[in-house]
Coordinates of C-alpha atoms in Angstrom, one line a residue:
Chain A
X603 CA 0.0 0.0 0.0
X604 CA 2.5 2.3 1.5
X605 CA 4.6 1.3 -1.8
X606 CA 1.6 2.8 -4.0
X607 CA 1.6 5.5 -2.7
X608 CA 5.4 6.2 -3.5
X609 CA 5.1 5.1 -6.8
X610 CA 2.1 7.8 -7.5
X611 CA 4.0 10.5 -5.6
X612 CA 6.7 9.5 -7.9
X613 CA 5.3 9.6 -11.5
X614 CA 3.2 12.8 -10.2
X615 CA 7.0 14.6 -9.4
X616 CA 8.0 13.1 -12.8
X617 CA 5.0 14.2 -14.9
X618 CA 4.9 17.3 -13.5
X619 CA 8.7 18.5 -14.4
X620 CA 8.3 17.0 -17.7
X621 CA 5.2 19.3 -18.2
X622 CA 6.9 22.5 -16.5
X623 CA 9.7 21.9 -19.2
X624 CA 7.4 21.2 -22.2
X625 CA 5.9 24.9 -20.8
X626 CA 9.2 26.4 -20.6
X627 CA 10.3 25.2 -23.9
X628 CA 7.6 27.4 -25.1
X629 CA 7.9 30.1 -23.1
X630 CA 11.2 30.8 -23.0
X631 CA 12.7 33.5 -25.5
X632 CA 15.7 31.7 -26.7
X633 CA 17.7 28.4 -27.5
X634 CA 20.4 29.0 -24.6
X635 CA 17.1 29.5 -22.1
X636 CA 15.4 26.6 -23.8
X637 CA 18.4 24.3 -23.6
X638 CA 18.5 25.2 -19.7
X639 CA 14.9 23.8 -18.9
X640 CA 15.2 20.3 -21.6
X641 CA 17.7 19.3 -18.9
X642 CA 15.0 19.3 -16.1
X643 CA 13.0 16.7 -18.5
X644 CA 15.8 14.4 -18.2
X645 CA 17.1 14.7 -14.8
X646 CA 13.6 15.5 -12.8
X647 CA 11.4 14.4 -15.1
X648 CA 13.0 11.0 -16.3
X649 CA 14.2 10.4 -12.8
X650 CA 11.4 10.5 -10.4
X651 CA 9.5 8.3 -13.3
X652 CA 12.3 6.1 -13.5
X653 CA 12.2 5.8 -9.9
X654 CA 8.6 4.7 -9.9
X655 CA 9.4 2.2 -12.3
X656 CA 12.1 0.7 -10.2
X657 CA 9.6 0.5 -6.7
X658 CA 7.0 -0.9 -9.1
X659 CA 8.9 -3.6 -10.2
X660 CA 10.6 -4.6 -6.9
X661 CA 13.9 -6.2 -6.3
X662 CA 14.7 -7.5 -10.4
X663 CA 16.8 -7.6 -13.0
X664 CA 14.7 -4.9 -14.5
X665 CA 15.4 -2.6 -12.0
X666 CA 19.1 -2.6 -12.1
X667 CA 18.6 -2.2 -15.8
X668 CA 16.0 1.1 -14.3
X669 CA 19.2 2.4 -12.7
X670 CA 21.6 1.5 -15.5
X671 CA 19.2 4.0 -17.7
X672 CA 18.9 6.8 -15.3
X673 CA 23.0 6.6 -15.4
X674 CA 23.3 6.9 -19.2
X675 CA 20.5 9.6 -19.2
X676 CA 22.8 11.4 -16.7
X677 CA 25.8 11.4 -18.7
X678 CA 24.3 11.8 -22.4
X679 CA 21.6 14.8 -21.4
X680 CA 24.3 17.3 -20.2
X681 CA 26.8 16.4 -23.7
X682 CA 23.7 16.9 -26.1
X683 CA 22.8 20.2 -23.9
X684 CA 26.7 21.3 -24.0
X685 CA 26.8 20.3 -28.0
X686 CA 23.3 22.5 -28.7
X687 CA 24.8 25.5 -26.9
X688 CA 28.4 25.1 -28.1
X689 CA 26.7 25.2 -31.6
X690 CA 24.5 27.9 -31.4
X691 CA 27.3 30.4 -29.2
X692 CA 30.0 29.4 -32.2
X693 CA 27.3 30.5 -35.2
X694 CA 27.2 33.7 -33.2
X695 CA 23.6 33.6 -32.4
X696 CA 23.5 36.3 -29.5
X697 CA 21.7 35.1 -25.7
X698 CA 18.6 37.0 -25.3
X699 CA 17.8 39.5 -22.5
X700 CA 15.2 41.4 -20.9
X701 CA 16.1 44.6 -22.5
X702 CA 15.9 42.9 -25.8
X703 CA 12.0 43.1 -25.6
Chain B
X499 CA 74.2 7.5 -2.8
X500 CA 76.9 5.8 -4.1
X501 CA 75.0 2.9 -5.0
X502 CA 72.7 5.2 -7.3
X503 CA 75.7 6.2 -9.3
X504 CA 77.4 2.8 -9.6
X505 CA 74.2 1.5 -12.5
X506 CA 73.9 4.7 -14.4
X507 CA 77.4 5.4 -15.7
X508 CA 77.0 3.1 -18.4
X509 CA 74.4 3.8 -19.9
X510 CA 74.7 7.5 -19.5
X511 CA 77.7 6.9 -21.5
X512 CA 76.2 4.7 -24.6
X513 CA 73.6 8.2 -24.4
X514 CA 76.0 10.3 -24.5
X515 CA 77.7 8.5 -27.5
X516 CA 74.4 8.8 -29.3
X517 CA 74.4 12.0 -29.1
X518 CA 78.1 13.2 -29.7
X519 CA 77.4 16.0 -32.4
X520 CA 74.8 17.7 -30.0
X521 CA 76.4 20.2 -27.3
X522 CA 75.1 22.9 -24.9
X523 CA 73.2 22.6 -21.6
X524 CA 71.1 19.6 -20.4
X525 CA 67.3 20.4 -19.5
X526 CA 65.7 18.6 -16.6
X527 CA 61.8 19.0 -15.2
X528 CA 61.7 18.1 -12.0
X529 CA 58.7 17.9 -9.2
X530 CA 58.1 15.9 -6.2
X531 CA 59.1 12.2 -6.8
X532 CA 60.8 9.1 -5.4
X533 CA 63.8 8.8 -8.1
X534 CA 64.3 13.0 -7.8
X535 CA 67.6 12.3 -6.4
X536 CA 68.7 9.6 -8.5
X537 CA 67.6 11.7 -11.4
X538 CA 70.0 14.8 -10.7
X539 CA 73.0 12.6 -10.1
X540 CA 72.5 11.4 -13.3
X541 CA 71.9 14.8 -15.1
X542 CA 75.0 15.7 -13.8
X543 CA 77.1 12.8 -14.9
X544 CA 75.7 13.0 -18.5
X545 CA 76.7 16.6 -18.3
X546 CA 79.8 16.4 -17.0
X547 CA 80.3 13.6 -19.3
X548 CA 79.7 15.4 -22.6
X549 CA 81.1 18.1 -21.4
X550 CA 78.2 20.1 -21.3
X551 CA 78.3 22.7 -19.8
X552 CA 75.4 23.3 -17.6
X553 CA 72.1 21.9 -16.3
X554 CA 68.7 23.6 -16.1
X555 CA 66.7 22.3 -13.4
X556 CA 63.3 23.6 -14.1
X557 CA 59.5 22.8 -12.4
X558 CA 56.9 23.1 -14.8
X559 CA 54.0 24.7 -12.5
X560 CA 50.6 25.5 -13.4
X561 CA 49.2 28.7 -13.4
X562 CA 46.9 28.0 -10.4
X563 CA 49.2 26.5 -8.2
X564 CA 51.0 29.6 -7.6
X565 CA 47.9 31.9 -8.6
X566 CA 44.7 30.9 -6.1
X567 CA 45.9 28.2 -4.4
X568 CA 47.8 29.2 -1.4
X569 CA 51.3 30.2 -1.0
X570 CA 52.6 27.5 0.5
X571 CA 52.4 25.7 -3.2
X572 CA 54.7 28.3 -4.6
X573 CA 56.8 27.9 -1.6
X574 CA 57.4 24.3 -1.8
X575 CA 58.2 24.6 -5.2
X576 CA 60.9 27.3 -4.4
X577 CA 62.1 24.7 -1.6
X578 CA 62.6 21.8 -3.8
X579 CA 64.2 23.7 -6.4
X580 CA 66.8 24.8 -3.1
X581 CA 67.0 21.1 -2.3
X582 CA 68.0 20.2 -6.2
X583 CA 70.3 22.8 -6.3
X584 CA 71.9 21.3 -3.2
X585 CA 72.2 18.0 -4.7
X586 CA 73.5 19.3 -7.9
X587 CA 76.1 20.7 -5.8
X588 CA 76.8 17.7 -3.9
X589 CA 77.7 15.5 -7.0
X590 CA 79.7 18.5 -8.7
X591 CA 81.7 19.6 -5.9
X592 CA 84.6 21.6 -8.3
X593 CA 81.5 23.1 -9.6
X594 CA 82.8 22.7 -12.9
X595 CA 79.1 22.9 -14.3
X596 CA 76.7 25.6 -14.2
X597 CA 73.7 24.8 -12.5
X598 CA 70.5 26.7 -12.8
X599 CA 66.8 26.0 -11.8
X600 CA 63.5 28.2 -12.6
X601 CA 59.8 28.2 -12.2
X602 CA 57.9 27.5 -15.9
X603 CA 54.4 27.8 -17.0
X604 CA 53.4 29.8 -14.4
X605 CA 51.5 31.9 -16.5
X606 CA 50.3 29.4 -18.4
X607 CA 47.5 26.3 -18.1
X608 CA 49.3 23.0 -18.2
X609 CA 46.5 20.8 -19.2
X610 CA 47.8 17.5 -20.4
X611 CA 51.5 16.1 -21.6
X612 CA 51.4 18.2 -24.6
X613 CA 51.4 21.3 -22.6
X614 CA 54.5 20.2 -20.7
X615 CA 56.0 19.7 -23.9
X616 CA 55.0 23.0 -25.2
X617 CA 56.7 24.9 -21.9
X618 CA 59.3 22.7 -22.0
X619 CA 60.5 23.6 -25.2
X620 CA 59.9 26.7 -24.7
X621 CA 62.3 27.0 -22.2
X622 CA 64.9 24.9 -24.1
X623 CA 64.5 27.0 -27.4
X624 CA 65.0 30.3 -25.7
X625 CA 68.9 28.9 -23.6
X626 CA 69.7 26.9 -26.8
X627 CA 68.9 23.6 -25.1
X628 CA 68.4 20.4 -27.5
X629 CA 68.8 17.2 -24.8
X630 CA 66.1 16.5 -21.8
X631 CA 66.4 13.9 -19.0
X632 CA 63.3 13.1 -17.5
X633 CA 63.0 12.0 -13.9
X634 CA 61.0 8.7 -14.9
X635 CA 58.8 8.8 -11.7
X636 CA 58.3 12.7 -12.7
X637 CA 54.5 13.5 -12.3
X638 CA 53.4 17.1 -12.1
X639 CA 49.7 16.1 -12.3
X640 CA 49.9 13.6 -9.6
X641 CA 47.2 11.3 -10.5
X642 CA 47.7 9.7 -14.3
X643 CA 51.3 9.5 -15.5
X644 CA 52.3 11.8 -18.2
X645 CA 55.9 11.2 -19.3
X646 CA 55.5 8.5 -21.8
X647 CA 53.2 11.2 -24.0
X648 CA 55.1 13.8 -22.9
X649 CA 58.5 12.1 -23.8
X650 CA 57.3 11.2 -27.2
X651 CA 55.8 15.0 -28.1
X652 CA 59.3 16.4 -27.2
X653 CA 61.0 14.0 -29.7
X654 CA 58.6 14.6 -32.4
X655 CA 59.8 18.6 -31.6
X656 CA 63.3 17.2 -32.6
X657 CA 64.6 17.4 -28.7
X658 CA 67.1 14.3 -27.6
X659 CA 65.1 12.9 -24.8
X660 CA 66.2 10.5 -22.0
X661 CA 64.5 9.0 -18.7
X662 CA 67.4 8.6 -16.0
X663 CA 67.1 5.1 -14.8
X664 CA 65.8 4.1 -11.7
X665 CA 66.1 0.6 -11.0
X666 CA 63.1 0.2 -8.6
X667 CA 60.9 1.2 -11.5
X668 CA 61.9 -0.6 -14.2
X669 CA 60.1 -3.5 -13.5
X670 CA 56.7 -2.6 -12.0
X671 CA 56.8 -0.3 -15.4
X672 CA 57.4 -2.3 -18.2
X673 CA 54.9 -5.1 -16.5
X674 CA 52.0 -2.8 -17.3
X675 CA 53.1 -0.8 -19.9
X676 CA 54.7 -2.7 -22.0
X677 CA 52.0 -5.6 -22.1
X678 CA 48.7 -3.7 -21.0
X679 CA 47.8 -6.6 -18.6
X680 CA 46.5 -5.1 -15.8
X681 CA 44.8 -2.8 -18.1
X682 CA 43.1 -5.4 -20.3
X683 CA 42.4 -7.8 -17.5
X684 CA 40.7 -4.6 -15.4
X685 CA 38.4 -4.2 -18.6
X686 CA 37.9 -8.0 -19.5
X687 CA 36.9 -8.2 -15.3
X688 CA 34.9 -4.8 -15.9
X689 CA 33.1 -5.9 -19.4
X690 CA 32.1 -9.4 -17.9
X691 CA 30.4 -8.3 -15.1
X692 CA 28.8 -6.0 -17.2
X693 CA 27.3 -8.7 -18.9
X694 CA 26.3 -10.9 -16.2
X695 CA 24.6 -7.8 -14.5
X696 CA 22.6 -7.0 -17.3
X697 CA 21.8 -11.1 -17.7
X698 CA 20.7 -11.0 -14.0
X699 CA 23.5 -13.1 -13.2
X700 CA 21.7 -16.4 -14.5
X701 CA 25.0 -17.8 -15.0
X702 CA 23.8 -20.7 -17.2
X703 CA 27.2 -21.6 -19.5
X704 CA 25.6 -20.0 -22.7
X705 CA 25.7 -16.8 -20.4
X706 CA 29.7 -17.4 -19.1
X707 CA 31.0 -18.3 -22.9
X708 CA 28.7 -15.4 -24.5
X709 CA 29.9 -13.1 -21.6
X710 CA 33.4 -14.0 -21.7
X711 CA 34.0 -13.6 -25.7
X712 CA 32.1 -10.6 -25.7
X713 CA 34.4 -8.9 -22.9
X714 CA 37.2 -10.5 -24.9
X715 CA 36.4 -8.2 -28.2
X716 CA 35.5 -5.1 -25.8
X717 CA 38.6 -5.6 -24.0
X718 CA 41.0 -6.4 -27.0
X719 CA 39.5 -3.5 -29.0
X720 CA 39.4 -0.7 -25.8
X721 CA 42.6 -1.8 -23.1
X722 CA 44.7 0.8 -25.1
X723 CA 42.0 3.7 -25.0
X724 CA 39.8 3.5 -22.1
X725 CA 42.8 2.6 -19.9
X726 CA 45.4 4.4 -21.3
X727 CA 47.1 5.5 -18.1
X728 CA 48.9 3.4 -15.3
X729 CA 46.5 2.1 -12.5
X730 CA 46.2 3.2 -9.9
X731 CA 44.2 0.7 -7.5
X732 CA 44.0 2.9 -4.5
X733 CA 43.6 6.3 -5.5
X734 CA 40.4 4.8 -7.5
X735 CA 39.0 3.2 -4.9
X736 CA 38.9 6.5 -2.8
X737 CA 37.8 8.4 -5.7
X738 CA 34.8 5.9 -6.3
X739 CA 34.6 6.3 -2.6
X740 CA 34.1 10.0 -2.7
X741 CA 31.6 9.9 -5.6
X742 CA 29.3 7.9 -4.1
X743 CA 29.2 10.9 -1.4
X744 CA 29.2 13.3 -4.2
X745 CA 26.0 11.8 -5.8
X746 CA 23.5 12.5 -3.6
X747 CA 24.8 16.0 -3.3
X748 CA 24.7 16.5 -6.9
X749 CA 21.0 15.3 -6.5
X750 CA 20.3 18.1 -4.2
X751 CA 21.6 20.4 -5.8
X752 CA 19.7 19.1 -9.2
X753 CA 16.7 19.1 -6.8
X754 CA 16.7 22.4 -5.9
X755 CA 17.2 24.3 -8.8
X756 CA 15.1 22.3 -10.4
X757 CA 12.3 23.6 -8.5
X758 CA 13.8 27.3 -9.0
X759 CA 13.9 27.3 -12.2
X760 CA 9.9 25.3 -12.6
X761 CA 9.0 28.7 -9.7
X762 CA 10.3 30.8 -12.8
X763 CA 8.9 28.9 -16.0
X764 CA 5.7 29.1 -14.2
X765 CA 5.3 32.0 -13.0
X766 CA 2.8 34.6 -15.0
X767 CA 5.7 37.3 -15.6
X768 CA 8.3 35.1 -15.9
X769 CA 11.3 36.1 -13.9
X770 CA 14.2 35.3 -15.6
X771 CA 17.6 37.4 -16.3
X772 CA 19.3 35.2 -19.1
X773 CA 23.3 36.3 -18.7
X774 CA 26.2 34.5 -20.4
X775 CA 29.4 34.5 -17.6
X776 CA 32.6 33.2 -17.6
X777 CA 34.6 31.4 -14.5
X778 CA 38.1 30.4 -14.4
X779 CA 37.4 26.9 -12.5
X780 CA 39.9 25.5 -10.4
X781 CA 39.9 21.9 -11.3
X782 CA 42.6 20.5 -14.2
X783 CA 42.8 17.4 -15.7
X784 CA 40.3 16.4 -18.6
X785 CA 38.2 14.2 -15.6
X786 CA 37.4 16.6 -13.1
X787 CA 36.8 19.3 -16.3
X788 CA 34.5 16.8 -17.8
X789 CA 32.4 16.1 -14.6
X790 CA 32.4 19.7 -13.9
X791 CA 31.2 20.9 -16.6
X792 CA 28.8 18.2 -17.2
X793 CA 27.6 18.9 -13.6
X794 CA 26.8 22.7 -14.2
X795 CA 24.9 21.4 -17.1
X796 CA 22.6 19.2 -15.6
X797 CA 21.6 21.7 -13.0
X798 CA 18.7 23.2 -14.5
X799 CA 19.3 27.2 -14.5
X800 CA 23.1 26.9 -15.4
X801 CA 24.7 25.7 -19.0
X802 CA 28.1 24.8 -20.1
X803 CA 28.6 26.7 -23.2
X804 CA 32.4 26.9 -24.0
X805 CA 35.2 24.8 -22.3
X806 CA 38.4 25.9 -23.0
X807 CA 41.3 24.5 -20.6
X808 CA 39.7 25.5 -17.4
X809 CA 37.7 28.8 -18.4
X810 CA 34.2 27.7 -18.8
X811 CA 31.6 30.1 -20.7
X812 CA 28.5 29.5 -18.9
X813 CA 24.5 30.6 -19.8
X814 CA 22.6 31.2 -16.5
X815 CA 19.3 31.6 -16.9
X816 CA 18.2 33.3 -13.0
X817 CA 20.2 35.3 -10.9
X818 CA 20.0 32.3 -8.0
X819 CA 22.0 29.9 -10.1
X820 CA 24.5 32.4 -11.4
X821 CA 24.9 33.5 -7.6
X822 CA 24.8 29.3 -6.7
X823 CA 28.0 29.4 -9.6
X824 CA 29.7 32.0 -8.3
X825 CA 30.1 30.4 -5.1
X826 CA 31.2 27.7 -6.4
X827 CA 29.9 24.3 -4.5
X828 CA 29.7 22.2 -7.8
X829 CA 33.4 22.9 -8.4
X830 CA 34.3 22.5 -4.8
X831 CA 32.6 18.7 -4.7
X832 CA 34.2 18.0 -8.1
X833 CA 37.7 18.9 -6.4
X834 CA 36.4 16.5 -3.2
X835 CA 35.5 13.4 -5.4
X836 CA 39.0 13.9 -7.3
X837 CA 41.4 15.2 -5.3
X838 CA 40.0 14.5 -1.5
X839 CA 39.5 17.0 0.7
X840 CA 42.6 19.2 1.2
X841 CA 41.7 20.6 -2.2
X842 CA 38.5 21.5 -1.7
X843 CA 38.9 24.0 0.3
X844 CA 40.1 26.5 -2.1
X845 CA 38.6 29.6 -2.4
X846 CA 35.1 30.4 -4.0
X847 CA 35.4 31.7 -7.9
X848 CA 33.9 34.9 -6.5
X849 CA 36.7 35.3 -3.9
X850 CA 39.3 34.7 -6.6
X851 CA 37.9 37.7 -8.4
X852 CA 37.5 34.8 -11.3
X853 CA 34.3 34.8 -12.5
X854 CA 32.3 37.8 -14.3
X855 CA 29.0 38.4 -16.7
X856 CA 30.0 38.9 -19.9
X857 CA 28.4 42.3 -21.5
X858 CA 28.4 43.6 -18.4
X859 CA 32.1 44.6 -17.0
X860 CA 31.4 46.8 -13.9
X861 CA 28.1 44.1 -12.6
X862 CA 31.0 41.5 -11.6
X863 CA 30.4 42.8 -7.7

């Protein structure tokens, strides 16, 4: 019981960062501010699901596997946010700012 | 001491040989290490045996050794360059040689063996220096051995270079460097468990033999790359050590801006003050830059943009994070997990005076 309780807390946690960074992605004026919230998708977002996925499954193989993805997605989100940035700041595309309105 | 000399003289002499048509002063790095000793008697035999002239003790020191880390770096530096000149004095009593010993790179970011190459032949170019001898348990960085690349980059530069010999070496070297055993049996051990993990550790034999050949091609193909540098058992077990205190950190801090950062995307007028800024990090070594830098990237609010050496161009996106950068704790946990806790209590990038907004000269306050 107690355990279904975690795992709906957890994919609540999940689905919510995943939705504030499908907002933000929207919102937000540029692609350095943009890059900044597709890393909560990945690290919130993907996390807390993962996490639910791991209590709902139990003790498994699976769930070591759970963990093995949440490592990769660790590791590869930050290099793919680093390579988008890199590439926009070396064509010379200029970070927004307030004034800029 | 005597004992030192007694091996050397041979082949210091079959070097010298070698190198018959070359003349002028012999150039030696130096830095903390076992064979120090050993190495300066035999810088001045060769030199005296050539008739050289002169030897150049010089340390190779990074910039932020003697720029934000504490004095007491630049002074032990000064001291073992005393303690070198001693010895050179010891084993050239008549003083028939000239003896001289400086501080290089100190202006300058030694990031990996091609660097020390770089200062290195500098230094040589400018007092007409073409021979080196390398201390061979010389190793500035103190974690991953250098010479071997650094040796070869300083031939390719057309410099005569030599590794005084140091019996006590010898052997543990050449076992793993020569053959790569350690390093491919670490992988193949690495690579298998890898396997049997992700099999659940069934262990039936078409699990073992699949297992085993494919950590057998892994290991063959990747012992040279992935493992490039001498192992070090212990220093990776405390490092592994530290980052498993260093995770759950990094979680909090992921935490927390993540919820900053969701408080500004949500909110109606949304609050944000995008700047780029720059901070001269202290961490070196391509590791601890990598981690960094990957690090302020996953916390929402902050972005890696540039890494060049240790400056790091980075997008914040509220002032919270930038402030949270400024001060530094990422860096300071990266400098925990890989370089214990001594270093990481070096001063915040705000009291260094190195970090600024870019656009923006006189906000830096």
């Amino acid at each position: 019981m107690l355990v279904s309780v975690a795992i709906v807390v957890f994919l609540a946690g999940g689905v919510f960062f995943t939705f504030v960074s499908a907002v933000g992605v929207l919102r937000l004026p540029d692609v350095y501010t943009r890059a900044h919230t597709a890393s909560q998708t990945d690290t919130l977002g993907a996390g807390l699901t993962l996490v639910a996925v791991a209590l709902a499954l139990g003790l498994e193989t699976t769930t070591i596997k759970t963990f093995l993805l949440l490592i990769f997605i660790f590791i590869t989100n930050p290099t793919a946010a680093h390579a988008i940035a890199r590439a926009a700041y070396e064509e010379g595309i200029e970070p927004w700012e307030e004034t800029d309105d | 001491m005597a004992d030192h000399e007694s091996a050397p003289v041979g082949d210091a002499d079959a070097d010298a040989d070698a190198d018959a048509d070359s003349d002028g002063p012999i150039l030696v790095p130096v830095g903390e290490s076992v064979s120090l000793r050993t190495t300066v008697a035999h810088a001045i035999d060769v030199a005296s045996d050539g008739d050289r002239g002169g030897v150049h003790f010089v340390a190779p020191v990074p910039l932020h050794d003697i720029d934000d880390v504490d004095p007491s770096v630049r002074e032990a530096t000064q001291e073992l360059l005393e303690r070198v000149e001693a010895w050179a004095a010891e084993d050239d009593p008549e003083g028939a040689l000239t003896v001289e010993t400086a501080i290089i790179g100190a202006d300058e970011y030694l990031f990996g063996p091609d660097d020390y190459a770089a200062v290195l032949a500098a230094y040589a170019d400018e007092h007409g220096i073409d021979r080196l001898v390398i201390d061979p348990e010389y190793n500035p960085r103190g974690n991953a051995s250098i010479i071997q690349s650094m040796e070869a980059e300083l031939a390719s530069l057309g410099f005569a270079v030599e590794e005084a010999p140091f019996a006590r070496r010898v052997r543990r070297g050449r076992f793993l460097q020569r053959g790569g055993r350690a390093q491919f049996l670490t992988l193949f051990g690495v690579s298998f468990l890898f396997y049997q993990l992700l099999g659940g550790f069934a262990m039936t034999r078409f699990d073992l033999l699949t297992g085993a050949a494919s950590a057998v091609i892994v290991s063959a193909m990747l012992y040279r790359v992935s493992l490039g540098d001498r192992l070090r058992v212990a220093a990776l077990a405390r490092r592994s050590a530290r980052l498993v205190l260093f995770v759950p950190y990094l979680l909090y801090e992921i935490i927390v801006s993540n919820l900053l950062v969701s408080y500004a995307i949500l909110h109606p007028k949304l609050p944000i003050e995008p700047r780029m800024t720059e901070v001269r990090t202290a961490v070196w070594g391509s590791m601890p830059i990598t981690t960094l830098a990957n690090s302020i990237t996953l916390t929402p609010g902050t972005l890696s943009v540039l890494v060049d050496g240790r400056i790091f161009t980075v997008h914040t996106l509220v002032p919270t994070a930038r402030e949270g950068l400024f001060d530094g704790s990422l860096e300071r946990a990266v400098r925990f997990v890989f370089y214990g806790r001594a270093a990481a209590g070096i001063a915040t990038p705000r009291e260094r005076g190195d970090c600024r907004i870019l656009g923006e000269e006189d906000e830096t306050e």
